[in-house]
Tab-separated table of N, CA, C and O in Angstrom:
chain	number	residue	atom	x	y	z
G	24	ARG	N	19.960	-23.380	6.822
G	24	ARG	CA	19.256	-22.181	7.251
G	24	ARG	C	18.280	-21.712	6.181
G	24	ARG	O	17.177	-21.262	6.473
G	25	SER	N	18.700	-21.795	4.947
G	25	SER	CA	17.866	-21.315	3.845
G	25	SER	C	16.541	-22.066	3.745
G	25	SER	O	15.490	-21.460	3.577
G	26	SER	N	16.602	-23.385	3.867
G	26	SER	CA	15.371	-24.161	3.752
G	26	SER	C	14.466	-23.964	4.961
G	26	SER	O	13.240	-24.067	4.846
G	27	GLU	N	15.047	-23.685	6.110
G	27	GLU	CA	14.244	-23.476	7.310
G	27	GLU	C	13.574	-22.111	7.326
G	27	GLU	O	12.508	-21.954	7.918
G	28	THR	N	14.182	-21.124	6.705
G	28	THR	CA	13.627	-19.767	6.759
G	28	THR	C	12.833	-19.392	5.509
G	28	THR	O	12.246	-18.319	5.466
G	29	LYS	N	12.803	-20.258	4.512
G	29	LYS	CA	12.059	-19.959	3.283
G	29	LYS	C	10.575	-19.692	3.533
G	29	LYS	O	10.015	-18.761	2.956
G	30	PRO	N	9.898	-20.442	4.416
G	30	PRO	CA	8.486	-20.108	4.692
G	30	PRO	C	8.304	-18.701	5.268
G	30	PRO	O	7.335	-18.016	4.939
G	31	TYR	N	9.222	-18.276	6.094
G	31	TYR	CA	9.134	-16.939	6.675
G	31	TYR	C	9.361	-15.863	5.616
G	31	TYR	O	8.744	-14.797	5.646
G	32	LEU	N	10.242	-16.149	4.691
G	32	LEU	CA	10.477	-15.229	3.578
G	32	LEU	C	9.217	-15.108	2.722
G	32	LEU	O	8.835	-14.017	2.308
G	33	MET	N	8.558	-16.234	2.487
G	33	MET	CA	7.318	-16.220	1.705
G	33	MET	C	6.218	-15.456	2.437
G	33	MET	O	5.399	-14.783	1.809
G	34	VAL	N	6.202	-15.539	3.752
G	34	VAL	CA	5.216	-14.785	4.531
G	34	VAL	C	5.425	-13.287	4.317
G	34	VAL	O	4.454	-12.532	4.177
G	35	CYS	N	6.670	-12.852	4.271
G	35	CYS	CA	6.955	-11.436	4.022
G	35	CYS	C	6.430	-11.013	2.650
G	35	CYS	O	5.809	-9.964	2.510
G	36	TYR	N	6.685	-11.833	1.643
G	36	TYR	CA	6.220	-11.511	0.292
G	36	TYR	C	4.701	-11.534	0.210
G	36	TYR	O	4.085	-10.629	-0.359
G	37	ILE	N	4.084	-12.543	0.780
G	37	ILE	CA	2.620	-12.640	0.723
G	37	ILE	C	1.988	-11.472	1.464
G	37	ILE	O	1.020	-10.877	0.974
G	38	SER	N	2.528	-11.122	2.622
G	38	SER	CA	1.938	-10.011	3.376
G	38	SER	C	2.079	-8.691	2.618
G	38	SER	O	1.168	-7.853	2.650
G	39	TYR	N	3.175	-8.516	1.908
G	39	TYR	CA	3.331	-7.284	1.131
G	39	TYR	C	2.319	-7.238	-0.012
G	39	TYR	O	1.712	-6.195	-0.273
G	40	PHE	N	2.127	-8.349	-0.689
G	40	PHE	CA	1.174	-8.357	-1.799
G	40	PHE	C	-0.270	-8.243	-1.311
G	40	PHE	O	-1.114	-7.673	-2.003
G	41	VAL	N	-0.562	-8.738	-0.121
G	41	VAL	CA	-1.881	-8.518	0.470
G	41	VAL	C	-2.061	-7.030	0.770
G	41	VAL	O	-3.126	-6.456	0.511
G	42	PHE	N	-1.033	-6.404	1.311
G	42	PHE	CA	-1.094	-4.969	1.576
G	42	PHE	C	-1.307	-4.194	0.280
G	42	PHE	O	-2.120	-3.261	0.227
G	43	LEU	N	-0.617	-4.587	-0.770
G	43	LEU	CA	-0.792	-3.952	-2.079
G	43	LEU	C	-2.228	-4.116	-2.566
G	43	LEU	O	-2.836	-3.168	-3.072
G	44	ALA	N	-2.791	-5.305	-2.412
G	44	ALA	CA	-4.171	-5.548	-2.836
G	44	ALA	C	-5.153	-4.687	-2.046
G	44	ALA	O	-6.099	-4.128	-2.620
G	45	VAL	N	-4.932	-4.553	-0.755
G	45	VAL	CA	-5.806	-3.707	0.067
G	45	VAL	C	-5.732	-2.252	-0.383
G	45	VAL	O	-6.752	-1.569	-0.497
G	46	ILE	N	-4.537	-1.781	-0.662
G	46	ILE	CA	-4.367	-0.402	-1.133
G	46	ILE	C	-5.089	-0.205	-2.463
G	46	ILE	O	-5.768	0.808	-2.674
G	47	LEU	N	-4.966	-1.157	-3.369
G	47	LEU	CA	-5.645	-1.044	-4.663
G	47	LEU	C	-7.161	-1.063	-4.502
G	47	LEU	O	-7.869	-0.291	-5.158
G	48	ILE	N	-7.667	-1.917	-3.642
G	48	ILE	CA	-9.113	-1.966	-3.401
G	48	ILE	C	-9.589	-0.655	-2.811
G	48	ILE	O	-10.630	-0.127	-3.209
G	49	MET	N	-8.837	-0.119	-1.869
G	49	MET	CA	-9.231	1.168	-1.291
G	49	MET	C	-9.220	2.264	-2.348
G	49	MET	O	-10.100	3.124	-2.373
G	50	SER	N	-8.238	2.225	-3.230
G	50	SER	CA	-8.114	3.253	-4.251
G	50	SER	C	-9.216	3.160	-5.296
G	50	SER	O	-9.724	4.181	-5.765
G	51	TYR	N	-9.581	1.932	-5.673
G	51	TYR	CA	-10.575	1.749	-6.734
G	51	TYR	C	-12.009	1.701	-6.233
G	51	TYR	O	-12.935	2.056	-6.965
G	52	VAL	N	-12.238	1.240	-5.014
G	52	VAL	CA	-13.602	1.045	-4.529
G	52	VAL	C	-13.971	2.059	-3.452
G	52	VAL	O	-14.967	2.775	-3.572
G	53	PHE	N	-13.180	2.113	-2.404
G	53	PHE	CA	-13.549	2.916	-1.245
G	53	PHE	C	-13.509	4.421	-1.523
G	53	PHE	O	-14.457	5.138	-1.198
G	54	LEU	N	-12.440	4.905	-2.106
G	54	LEU	CA	-12.335	6.352	-2.347
G	54	LEU	C	-13.384	6.875	-3.329
G	54	LEU	O	-13.973	7.931	-3.070
G	55	PRO	N	-13.651	6.176	-4.452
G	55	PRO	CA	-14.739	6.666	-5.309
G	55	PRO	C	-16.094	6.664	-4.615
G	55	PRO	O	-16.917	7.552	-4.843
G	56	MET	N	-16.334	5.681	-3.732
G	56	MET	CA	-17.589	5.680	-2.964
G	56	MET	C	-17.650	6.871	-2.024
G	56	MET	O	-18.721	7.462	-1.839
G	57	MET	N	-16.526	7.220	-1.432
G	57	MET	CA	-16.481	8.397	-0.553
G	57	MET	C	-16.794	9.666	-1.344
G	57	MET	O	-17.505	10.544	-0.861
G	58	LYS	N	-16.257	9.756	-2.553
G	58	LYS	CA	-16.515	10.932	-3.382
G	58	LYS	C	-17.993	11.001	-3.766
G	58	LYS	O	-18.600	12.074	-3.719
G	59	GLU	N	-18.572	9.871	-4.146
G	59	GLU	CA	-19.996	9.849	-4.494
G	59	GLU	C	-20.858	10.222	-3.297
G	59	GLU	O	-21.825	10.977	-3.438
G	60	ALA	N	-20.525	9.706	-2.136
G	60	ALA	CA	-21.283	10.046	-0.933
G	60	ALA	C	-21.137	11.519	-0.604
G	60	ALA	O	-22.094	12.176	-0.178
G	61	SER	N	-19.959	12.062	-0.833
G	61	SER	CA	-19.732	13.483	-0.593
G	61	SER	C	-20.576	14.335	-1.531
G	61	SER	O	-21.169	15.326	-1.123
G	62	GLU	N	-20.621	13.926	-2.805
G	62	GLU	CA	-21.422	14.677	-3.776
G	62	GLU	C	-22.910	14.545	-3.480
G	62	GLU	O	-23.675	15.497	-3.663
G	63	ALA	N	-23.330	13.385	-3.012
G	63	ALA	CA	-24.748	13.160	-2.721
G	63	ALA	C	-25.212	13.964	-1.519
G	63	ALA	O	-26.359	14.400	-1.468
G	64	THR	N	-24.345	14.164	-0.561
G	64	THR	CA	-24.745	14.880	0.652
G	64	THR	C	-24.345	16.343	0.648
G	64	THR	O	-24.576	17.036	1.631
G	65	SER	N	-23.761	16.816	-0.443
G	65	SER	CA	-23.276	18.201	-0.442
G	65	SER	C	-24.410	19.204	-0.318
G	65	SER	O	-24.257	20.235	0.317
G	66	GLY	N	-25.546	18.927	-0.902
G	66	GLY	CA	-26.659	19.879	-0.812
G	66	GLY	C	-27.713	19.473	0.181
G	66	GLY	O	-28.685	20.185	0.399
G	67	ALA	N	-27.550	18.332	0.814
G	67	ALA	CA	-28.573	17.825	1.732
G	67	ALA	C	-28.469	18.529	3.078
G	67	ALA	O	-27.392	18.885	3.541
G	68	ALA	N	-29.620	18.718	3.671
G	68	ALA	CA	-29.665	19.300	5.006
G	68	ALA	C	-29.471	18.175	6.016
G	68	ALA	O	-30.271	17.250	6.084
G	69	LEU	N	-28.406	18.247	6.745
G	69	LEU	CA	-28.109	17.217	7.732
G	69	LEU	C	-28.549	17.696	9.106
G	69	LEU	O	-28.584	18.894	9.390
G	70	PRO	N	-28.909	16.782	9.986
G	70	PRO	CA	-29.303	17.174	11.344
G	70	PRO	C	-28.150	17.875	12.060
G	70	PRO	O	-26.990	17.683	11.732
G	71	SER	N	-28.517	18.656	13.038
G	71	SER	CA	-27.479	19.374	13.777
G	71	SER	C	-26.580	18.377	14.505
G	71	SER	O	-27.028	17.331	14.954
G	72	GLY	N	-25.336	18.721	14.591
G	72	GLY	CA	-24.368	17.865	15.241
G	72	GLY	C	-23.692	16.898	14.284
G	72	GLY	O	-22.733	16.244	14.643
G	73	VAL	N	-24.213	16.798	13.071
G	73	VAL	CA	-23.609	15.913	12.084
G	73	VAL	C	-22.830	16.788	11.123
G	73	VAL	O	-23.400	17.612	10.416
G	74	GLY	N	-21.526	16.615	11.097
G	74	GLY	CA	-20.694	17.429	10.225
G	74	GLY	C	-20.738	16.936	8.790
G	74	GLY	O	-20.950	15.764	8.519
G	75	GLN	N	-20.593	17.861	7.869
G	75	GLN	CA	-20.545	17.482	6.468
G	75	GLN	C	-19.103	17.186	6.095
G	75	GLN	O	-18.171	17.721	6.669
G	76	PHE	N	-18.945	16.324	5.134
G	76	PHE	CA	-17.612	16.005	4.653
G	76	PHE	C	-17.606	16.188	3.150
G	76	PHE	O	-18.625	16.109	2.493
G	77	ALA	N	-16.442	16.460	2.620
G	77	ALA	CA	-16.311	16.647	1.180
G	77	ALA	C	-15.027	15.973	0.714
G	77	ALA	O	-13.984	16.088	1.349
G	78	VAL	N	-15.150	15.251	-0.386
G	78	VAL	CA	-13.992	14.603	-0.993
G	78	VAL	C	-13.951	15.056	-2.443
G	78	VAL	O	-14.889	14.818	-3.196
G	79	SER	N	-12.893	15.727	-2.814
G	79	SER	CA	-12.774	16.228	-4.177
G	79	SER	C	-11.761	15.383	-4.950
G	79	SER	O	-11.129	14.483	-4.412
G	80	ASP	N	-11.613	15.710	-6.235
G	80	ASP	CA	-10.611	15.012	-7.051
G	80	ASP	C	-9.199	15.260	-6.526
G	80	ASP	O	-8.343	14.377	-6.596
G	81	ALA	N	-8.974	16.461	-6.003
G	81	ALA	CA	-7.656	16.767	-5.429
G	81	ALA	C	-7.397	15.892	-4.203
G	81	ALA	O	-6.272	15.431	-3.996
G	82	ASP	N	-8.440	15.660	-3.412
G	82	ASP	CA	-8.282	14.783	-2.249
G	82	ASP	C	-7.973	13.350	-2.684
G	82	ASP	O	-7.167	12.671	-2.057
G	83	LEU	N	-8.624	12.893	-3.751
G	83	LEU	CA	-8.354	11.551	-4.252
G	83	LEU	C	-6.895	11.424	-4.689
G	83	LEU	O	-6.245	10.403	-4.434
G	84	ALA	N	-6.383	12.441	-5.332
G	84	ALA	CA	-4.979	12.416	-5.756
G	84	ALA	C	-4.050	12.392	-4.541
G	84	ALA	O	-3.026	11.687	-4.547
G	85	LYS	N	-4.405	13.137	-3.499
G	85	LYS	CA	-3.588	13.130	-2.281
G	85	LYS	C	-3.606	11.763	-1.615
G	85	LYS	O	-2.579	11.276	-1.151
G	86	TYR	N	-4.778	11.143	-1.556
G	86	TYR	CA	-4.864	9.807	-0.971
G	86	TYR	C	-4.060	8.798	-1.780
G	86	TYR	O	-3.382	7.940	-1.220
G	87	ASN	N	-4.140	8.885	-3.095
G	87	ASN	CA	-3.364	7.962	-3.927
G	87	ASN	C	-1.866	8.154	-3.720
G	87	ASN	O	-1.113	7.176	-3.690
G	88	MET	N	-1.421	9.389	-3.568
G	88	MET	CA	-0.003	9.641	-3.299
G	88	MET	C	0.367	9.116	-1.908
G	88	MET	O	1.440	8.529	-1.723
G	89	LEU	N	-0.516	9.292	-0.944
G	89	LEU	CA	-0.284	8.754	0.393
G	89	LEU	C	-0.174	7.230	0.345
G	89	LEU	O	0.701	6.631	0.983
G	90	PHE	N	-1.040	6.595	-0.430
G	90	PHE	CA	-0.992	5.147	-0.579
G	90	PHE	C	0.318	4.701	-1.231
G	90	PHE	O	0.895	3.685	-0.843
G	91	PHE	N	0.782	5.442	-2.211
G	91	PHE	CA	2.058	5.110	-2.857
G	91	PHE	C	3.202	5.197	-1.852
G	91	PHE	O	4.057	4.307	-1.790
G	92	HIS	N	3.212	6.256	-1.070
G	92	HIS	CA	4.262	6.396	-0.066
G	92	HIS	C	4.189	5.267	0.956
G	92	HIS	O	5.229	4.753	1.393
G	93	ALA	N	2.980	4.871	1.330
G	93	ALA	CA	2.826	3.757	2.269
G	93	ALA	C	3.371	2.466	1.663
G	93	ALA	O	4.019	1.672	2.356
G	94	LEU	N	3.121	2.258	0.364
G	94	LEU	CA	3.645	1.060	-0.309
G	94	LEU	C	5.171	1.047	-0.335
G	94	LEU	O	5.798	0.011	-0.102
G	95	VAL	N	5.769	2.190	-0.607
G	95	VAL	CA	7.233	2.267	-0.667
G	95	VAL	C	7.839	2.044	0.721
G	95	VAL	O	8.792	1.269	0.872
G	96	ILE	N	7.285	2.682	1.727
G	96	ILE	CA	7.819	2.540	3.091
G	96	ILE	C	7.647	1.096	3.570
G	96	ILE	O	8.579	0.499	4.114
G	97	GLN	N	6.454	0.541	3.356
G	97	GLN	CA	6.210	-0.849	3.736
G	97	GLN	C	7.152	-1.788	2.988
G	97	GLN	O	7.698	-2.731	3.563
G	98	GLY	N	7.351	-1.545	1.711
G	98	GLY	CA	8.234	-2.385	0.911
G	98	GLY	C	9.671	-2.344	1.387
G	98	GLY	O	10.344	-3.374	1.451
G	99	PHE	N	10.148	-1.151	1.726
G	99	PHE	CA	11.524	-1.026	2.192
G	99	PHE	C	11.739	-1.819	3.473
G	99	PHE	O	12.663	-2.637	3.572
G	100	PHE	N	10.875	-1.608	4.444
G	100	PHE	CA	11.075	-2.266	5.729
G	100	PHE	C	10.722	-3.752	5.691
G	100	PHE	O	11.350	-4.556	6.386
G	101	ALA	N	9.756	-4.144	4.875
G	101	ALA	CA	9.461	-5.569	4.724
G	101	ALA	C	10.649	-6.285	4.084
G	101	ALA	O	10.953	-7.429	4.434
G	102	GLY	N	11.331	-5.622	3.168
G	102	GLY	CA	12.521	-6.207	2.562
G	102	GLY	C	13.650	-6.376	3.562
G	102	GLY	O	14.341	-7.399	3.565
G	103	ILE	N	13.833	-5.391	4.411
G	103	ILE	CA	14.871	-5.480	5.446
G	103	ILE	C	14.576	-6.649	6.385
G	103	ILE	O	15.462	-7.442	6.722
G	104	VAL	N	13.307	-6.775	6.789
G	104	VAL	CA	12.915	-7.874	7.677
G	104	VAL	C	13.094	-9.216	6.969
G	104	VAL	O	13.580	-10.186	7.566
G	105	ALA	N	12.723	-9.289	5.702
G	105	ALA	CA	12.876	-10.530	4.948
G	105	ALA	C	14.347	-10.926	4.851
G	105	ALA	O	14.687	-12.105	4.984
G	106	GLY	N	15.215	-9.976	4.637
G	106	GLY	CA	16.644	-10.272	4.578
G	106	GLY	C	17.200	-10.730	5.912
G	106	GLY	O	18.022	-11.649	5.967
G	107	LYS	N	16.750	-10.106	6.971
G	107	LYS	CA	17.218	-10.493	8.305
G	107	LYS	C	16.760	-11.904	8.645
G	107	LYS	O	17.530	-12.712	9.168
G	108	MET	N	15.518	-12.219	8.322
G	108	MET	CA	15.018	-13.562	8.626
G	108	MET	C	15.593	-14.609	7.683
G	108	MET	O	15.918	-15.718	8.100
G	109	GLY	N	15.724	-14.265	6.411
G	109	GLY	CA	16.151	-15.248	5.431
G	109	GLY	C	17.634	-15.507	5.397
G	109	GLY	O	18.068	-16.641	5.194
G	110	GLU	N	18.437	-14.471	5.576
G	110	GLU	CA	19.884	-14.628	5.420
G	110	GLU	C	20.678	-14.216	6.649
G	110	GLU	O	21.900	-14.289	6.654
G	111	GLY	N	19.990	-13.717	7.656
G	111	GLY	CA	20.678	-13.388	8.896
G	111	GLY	C	21.265	-11.996	8.955
G	111	GLY	O	21.798	-11.602	9.979
G	112	LYS	N	21.186	-11.235	7.856
G	112	LYS	CA	21.739	-9.878	7.833
G	112	LYS	C	20.689	-8.923	7.277
G	112	LYS	O	20.068	-9.198	6.245
G	113	ALA	N	20.517	-7.807	7.945
G	113	ALA	CA	19.554	-6.816	7.465
G	113	ALA	C	19.990	-6.221	6.133
G	113	ALA	O	19.154	-5.902	5.286
G	114	VAL	N	21.278	-6.088	5.928
G	114	VAL	CA	21.794	-5.523	4.670
G	114	VAL	C	21.416	-6.419	3.491
G	114	VAL	O	21.174	-5.931	2.381
G	115	ALA	N	21.320	-7.714	3.731
G	115	ALA	CA	20.928	-8.644	2.673
G	115	ALA	C	19.486	-8.410	2.248
G	115	ALA	O	19.086	-8.821	1.152
G	116	GLY	N	18.720	-7.751	3.078
G	116	GLY	CA	17.331	-7.466	2.754
G	116	GLY	C	17.147	-6.343	1.758
G	116	GLY	O	16.037	-6.111	1.282
G	117	LEU	N	18.213	-5.643	1.430
G	117	LEU	CA	18.086	-4.544	0.471
G	117	LEU	C	17.631	-5.033	-0.899
G	117	LEU	O	16.912	-4.341	-1.598
G	118	LYS	N	18.040	-6.238	-1.285
G	118	LYS	CA	17.583	-6.762	-2.572
G	118	LYS	C	16.078	-7.035	-2.540
G	118	LYS	O	15.386	-6.788	-3.517
G	119	HIS	N	15.566	-7.493	-1.406
G	119	HIS	CA	14.127	-7.687	-1.269
G	119	HIS	C	13.416	-6.334	-1.271
G	119	HIS	O	12.337	-6.193	-1.857
G	120	SER	N	14.025	-5.366	-0.624
G	120	SER	CA	13.440	-4.019	-0.599
G	120	SER	C	13.334	-3.444	-2.004
G	120	SER	O	12.332	-2.819	-2.348
G	121	VAL	N	14.360	-3.658	-2.809
G	121	VAL	CA	14.327	-3.169	-4.189
G	121	VAL	C	13.186	-3.826	-4.956
G	121	VAL	O	12.458	-3.157	-5.691
G	122	VAL	N	12.997	-5.118	-4.762
G	122	VAL	CA	11.895	-5.820	-5.437
G	122	VAL	C	10.560	-5.223	-5.020
G	122	VAL	O	9.707	-4.923	-5.861
G	123	PHE	N	10.364	-5.030	-3.728
G	123	PHE	CA	9.102	-4.487	-3.243
G	123	PHE	C	8.863	-3.069	-3.753
G	123	PHE	O	7.744	-2.715	-4.129
G	124	ILE	N	9.890	-2.252	-3.760
G	124	ILE	CA	9.728	-0.866	-4.204
G	124	ILE	C	9.461	-0.808	-5.704
G	124	ILE	O	8.637	-0.011	-6.159
G	125	VAL	N	10.105	-1.659	-6.478
G	125	VAL	CA	9.835	-1.703	-7.921
G	125	VAL	C	8.395	-2.143	-8.169
G	125	VAL	O	7.698	-1.585	-9.020
G	126	VAL	N	7.920	-3.122	-7.416
G	126	VAL	CA	6.528	-3.566	-7.550
G	126	VAL	C	5.581	-2.420	-7.192
G	126	VAL	O	4.564	-2.207	-7.872
G	127	ALA	N	5.895	-1.676	-6.142
G	127	ALA	CA	5.055	-0.534	-5.760
G	127	ALA	C	5.032	0.512	-6.863
G	127	ALA	O	3.970	1.063	-7.183
G	128	PHE	N	6.186	0.782	-7.449
G	128	PHE	CA	6.255	1.773	-8.516
G	128	PHE	C	5.454	1.322	-9.731
G	128	PHE	O	4.704	2.111	-10.326
G	129	ILE	N	5.592	0.061	-10.111
G	129	ILE	CA	4.843	-0.457	-11.258
G	129	ILE	C	3.337	-0.426	-10.974
G	129	ILE	O	2.547	-0.018	-11.834
G	130	ALA	N	2.947	-0.854	-9.798
G	130	ALA	CA	1.525	-0.843	-9.441
G	130	ALA	C	0.971	0.577	-9.447
G	130	ALA	O	-0.147	0.816	-9.915
G	131	TYR	N	1.750	1.515	-8.957
G	131	TYR	CA	1.283	2.898	-8.900
G	131	TYR	C	1.150	3.495	-10.307
G	131	TYR	O	0.168	4.148	-10.617
G	132	THR	N	2.145	3.260	-11.148
G	132	THR	CA	2.099	3.869	-12.485
G	132	THR	C	1.080	3.198	-13.381
G	132	THR	O	0.436	3.872	-14.203
G	133	LEU	N	0.886	1.897	-13.258
G	133	LEU	CA	-0.031	1.199	-14.151
G	133	LEU	C	-1.463	1.112	-13.623
G	133	LEU	O	-2.407	1.172	-14.417
G	134	LEU	N	-1.630	0.988	-12.324
G	134	LEU	CA	-2.952	0.695	-11.792
G	134	LEU	C	-3.629	1.844	-11.055
G	134	LEU	O	-4.842	1.881	-10.951
G	135	MET	N	-2.857	2.750	-10.509
G	135	MET	CA	-3.494	3.836	-9.758
G	135	MET	C	-3.613	4.987	-10.692
G	135	MET	O	-3.821	6.003	-10.669
């Protein structure tokens, strides 16, 4: 069973790390661009019907916290699924969940 389900276990790990990479890219690239666009359009006169948007440093912190929570939740449930597929028991997935959550915590403290 172990050799047959190992590819599926790797898919769980790879998908989690892809999700982590997407979150990091959004945090480092997309959100700062949103803030710059917000600052650039803050004094501009926009046509009627077009709403203005504003992204502040406080909003960036909220998004980063939201991303951290998403990483933890995704990690917990991806670990449960990995355990169910790999060993046949959802409880066995708790060790995978711990790995994912520790990775999320390290990524959040060091990179975000």
